[in-house]
Coordinates of C-alpha atoms in Angstrom, one line a residue:
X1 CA -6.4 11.8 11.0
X2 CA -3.4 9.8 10.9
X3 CA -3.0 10.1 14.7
X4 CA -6.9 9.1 15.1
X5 CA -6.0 5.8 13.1
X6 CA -2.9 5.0 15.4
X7 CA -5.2 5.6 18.8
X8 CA -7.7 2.9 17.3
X9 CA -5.2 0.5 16.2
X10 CA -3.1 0.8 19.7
X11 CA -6.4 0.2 21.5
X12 CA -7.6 -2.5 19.1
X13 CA -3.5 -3.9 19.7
X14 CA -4.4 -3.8 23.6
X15 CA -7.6 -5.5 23.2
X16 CA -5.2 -8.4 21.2
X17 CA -7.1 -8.2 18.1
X18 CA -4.3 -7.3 15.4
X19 CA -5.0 -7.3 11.8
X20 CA -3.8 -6.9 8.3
X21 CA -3.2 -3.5 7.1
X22 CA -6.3 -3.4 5.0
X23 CA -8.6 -4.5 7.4
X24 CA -7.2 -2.1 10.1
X25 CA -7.9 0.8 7.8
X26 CA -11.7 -0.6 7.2
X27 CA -12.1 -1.0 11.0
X28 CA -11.1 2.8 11.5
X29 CA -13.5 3.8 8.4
X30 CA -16.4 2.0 10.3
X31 CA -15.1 3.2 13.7
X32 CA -14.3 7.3 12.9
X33 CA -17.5 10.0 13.9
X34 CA -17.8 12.2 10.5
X35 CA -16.2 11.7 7.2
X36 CA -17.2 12.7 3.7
X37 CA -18.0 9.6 2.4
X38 CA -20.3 8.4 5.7
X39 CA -21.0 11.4 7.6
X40 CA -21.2 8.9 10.7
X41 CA -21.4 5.0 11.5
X42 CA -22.0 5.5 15.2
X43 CA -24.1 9.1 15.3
X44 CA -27.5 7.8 12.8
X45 CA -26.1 5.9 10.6
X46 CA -28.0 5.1 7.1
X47 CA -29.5 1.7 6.9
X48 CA -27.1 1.2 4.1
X49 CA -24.2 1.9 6.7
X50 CA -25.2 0.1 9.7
X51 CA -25.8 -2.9 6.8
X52 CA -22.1 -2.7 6.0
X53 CA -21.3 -2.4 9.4
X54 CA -23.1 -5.3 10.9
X55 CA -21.7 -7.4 7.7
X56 CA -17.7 -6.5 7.9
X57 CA -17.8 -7.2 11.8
X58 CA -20.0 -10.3 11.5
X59 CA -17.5 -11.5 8.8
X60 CA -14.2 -10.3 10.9
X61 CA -15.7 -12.1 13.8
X62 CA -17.0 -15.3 12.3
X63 CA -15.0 -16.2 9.2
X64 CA -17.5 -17.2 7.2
X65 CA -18.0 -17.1 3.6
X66 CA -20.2 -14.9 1.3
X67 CA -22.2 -18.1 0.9
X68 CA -22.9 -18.0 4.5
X69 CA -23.3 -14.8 5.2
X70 CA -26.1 -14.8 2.7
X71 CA -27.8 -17.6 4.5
X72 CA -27.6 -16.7 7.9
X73 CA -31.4 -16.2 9.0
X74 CA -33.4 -13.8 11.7
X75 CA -34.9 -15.9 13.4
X76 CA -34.2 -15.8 16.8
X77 CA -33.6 -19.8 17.2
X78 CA -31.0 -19.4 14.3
X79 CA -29.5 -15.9 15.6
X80 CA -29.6 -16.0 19.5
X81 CA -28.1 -13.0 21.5
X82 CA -27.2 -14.1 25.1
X83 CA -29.4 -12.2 27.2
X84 CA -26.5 -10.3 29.0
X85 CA -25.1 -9.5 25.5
X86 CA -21.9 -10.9 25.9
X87 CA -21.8 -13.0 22.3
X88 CA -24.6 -13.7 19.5
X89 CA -24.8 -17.6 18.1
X90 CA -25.6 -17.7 14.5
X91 CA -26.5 -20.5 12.4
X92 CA -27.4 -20.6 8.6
X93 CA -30.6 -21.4 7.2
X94 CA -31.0 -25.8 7.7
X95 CA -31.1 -26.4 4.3
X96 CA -27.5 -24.6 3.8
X97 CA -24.5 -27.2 3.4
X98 CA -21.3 -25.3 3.6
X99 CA -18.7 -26.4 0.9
X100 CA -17.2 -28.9 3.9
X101 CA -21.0 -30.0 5.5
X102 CA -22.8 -33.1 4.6
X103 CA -26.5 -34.3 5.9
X104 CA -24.8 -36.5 8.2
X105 CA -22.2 -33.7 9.4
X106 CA -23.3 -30.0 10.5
X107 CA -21.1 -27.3 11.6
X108 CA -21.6 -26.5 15.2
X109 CA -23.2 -23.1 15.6
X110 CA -21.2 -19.7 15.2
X111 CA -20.5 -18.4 19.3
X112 CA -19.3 -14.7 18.6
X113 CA -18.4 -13.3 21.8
X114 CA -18.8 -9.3 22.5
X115 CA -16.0 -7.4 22.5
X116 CA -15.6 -4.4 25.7
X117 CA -13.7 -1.6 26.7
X118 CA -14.0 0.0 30.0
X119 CA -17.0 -1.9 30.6
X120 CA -18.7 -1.4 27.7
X121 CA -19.3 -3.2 24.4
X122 CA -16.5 -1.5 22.0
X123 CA -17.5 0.7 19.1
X124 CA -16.5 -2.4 16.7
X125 CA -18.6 -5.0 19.1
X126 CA -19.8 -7.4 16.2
X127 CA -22.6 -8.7 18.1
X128 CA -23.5 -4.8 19.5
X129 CA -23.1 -4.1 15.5
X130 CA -25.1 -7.2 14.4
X131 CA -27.9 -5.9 17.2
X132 CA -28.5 -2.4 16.1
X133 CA -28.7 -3.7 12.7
X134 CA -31.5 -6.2 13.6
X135 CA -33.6 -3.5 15.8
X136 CA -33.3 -1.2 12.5
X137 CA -35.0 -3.8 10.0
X138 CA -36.9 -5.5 12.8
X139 CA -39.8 -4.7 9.6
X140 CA -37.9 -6.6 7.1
X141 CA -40.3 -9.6 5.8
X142 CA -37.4 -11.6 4.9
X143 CA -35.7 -14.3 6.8
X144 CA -32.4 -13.2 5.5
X145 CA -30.5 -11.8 8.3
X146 CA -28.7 -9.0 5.8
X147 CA -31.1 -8.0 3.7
X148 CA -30.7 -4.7 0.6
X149 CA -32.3 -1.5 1.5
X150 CA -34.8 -3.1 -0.4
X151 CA -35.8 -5.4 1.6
X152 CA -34.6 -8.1 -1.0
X153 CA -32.1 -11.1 0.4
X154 CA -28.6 -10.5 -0.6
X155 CA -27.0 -12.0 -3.1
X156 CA -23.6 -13.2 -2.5
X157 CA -21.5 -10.9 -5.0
X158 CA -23.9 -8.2 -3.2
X159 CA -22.1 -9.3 0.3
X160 CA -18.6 -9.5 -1.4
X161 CA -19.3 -6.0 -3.3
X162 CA -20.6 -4.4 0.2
X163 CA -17.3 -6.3 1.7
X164 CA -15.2 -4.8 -0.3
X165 CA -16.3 -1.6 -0.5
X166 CA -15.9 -0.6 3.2
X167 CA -11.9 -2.1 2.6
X168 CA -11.9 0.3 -0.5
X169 CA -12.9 3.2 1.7
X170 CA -10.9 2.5 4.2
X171 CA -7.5 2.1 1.8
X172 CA -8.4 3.6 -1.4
X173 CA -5.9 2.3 -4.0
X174 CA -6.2 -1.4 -2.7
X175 CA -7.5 -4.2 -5.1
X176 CA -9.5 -5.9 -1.9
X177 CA -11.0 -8.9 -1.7
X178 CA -13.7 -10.1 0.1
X179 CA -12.2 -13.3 0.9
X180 CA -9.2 -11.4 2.6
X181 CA -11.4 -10.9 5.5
X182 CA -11.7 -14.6 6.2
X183 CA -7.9 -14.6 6.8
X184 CA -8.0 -12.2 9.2
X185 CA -10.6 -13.2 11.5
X186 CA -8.7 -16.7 11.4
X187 CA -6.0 -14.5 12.6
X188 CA -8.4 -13.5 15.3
X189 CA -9.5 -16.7 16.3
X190 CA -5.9 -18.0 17.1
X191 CA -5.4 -15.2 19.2
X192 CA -8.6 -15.5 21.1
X193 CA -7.0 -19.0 22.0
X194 CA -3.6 -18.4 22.5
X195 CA -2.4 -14.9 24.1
X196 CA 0.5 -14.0 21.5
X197 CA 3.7 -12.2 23.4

């Protein structure tokens, strides 16, 4: 197992995505085919997983908050895949002012690219993640994007809970946050910009 984790990490290393040592071990829980806990995230996954799934990734990728996250909508003006697939564009609900918005001031929609390997999007492609999510509660009568099994919006200590728990899994023993996520995909966003030697 511990040579499974290594492989992942080098190839998520070669792809220059690096992160803490927590959030590696939850990218290799949500990556691995057969556990005990989740029997699979890739081979049909539970709607509960492919939630968690689409809702770590999305975070990793974007950096938003719970408070986002929670309103982050559907609808296909708001959540736009590019038609090739190669990123997804998410926006919150309108009526959503982040903590650093104003009326006056909106933050520019969220561009997540995909990420490949060998030509294809990568197990841990947030916007592959985010898709498969949608096409599995395409019947959801919501306009939440992440929505309970339910079919109730989300709460934000939900999203932090769910957050957590796939770092807990992943590194049991750890006192995770949810907010820890947020520093690593700020991590990732510097090194999409600048190609660290």
């Amino acid at each position: 197992m511990a040579l499974h984790f290594l492989r992942a990490h080098r190839d998520l290393r070669s792809m220059g995505i690096i992160f803490e040592m927590d959030n590696s071990a939850a990218i290799f829980c949500l990556n691995r085919q057969g556990s005990s806990k989740s029997e699979t995230l890739l081979l049909s996954p539970s709607a509960l997983q492919l939630l968690k799934k689409a809702l770590f990734l999305t975070a990793l990728a974007s950096g938003f908050r719970t408070s986002q996250l929670r309103n982050l909508t559907r609808f296909p003006k708001w959540t736009s895949f590019a038609d090739d697939m190669s990123s997804v564009s998410l926006t919150a609900f309108p009526s959503f002012l982040t903590k650093n918005e104003r009326e006056d001031h909106r933050l520019q929609p969220m561009l997540v690219p995909s990420w490949f390997s060998q030509g294809a999007h990568h197990p841990l492609c947030p916007v592959a993640a985010l898709k498969s999510y949608l096409d599995a509660t395409l019947d959801s009568p919501l306009q939440a994007l992440f929505t309970s099994e339910e079919g109730k919006q989300l709460s934000s200590q939900r999203i932090s809970s769910l957050l957590r728990d796939v770092i807990e899994e992943a590194d049991p023993g750890k006192a995770p946050r949810a907010h820890d996520i947020r520093g690593a995909a700020s991590s990732l966003a510097f090194m999409r910009t600048f190609f660290l030697v």
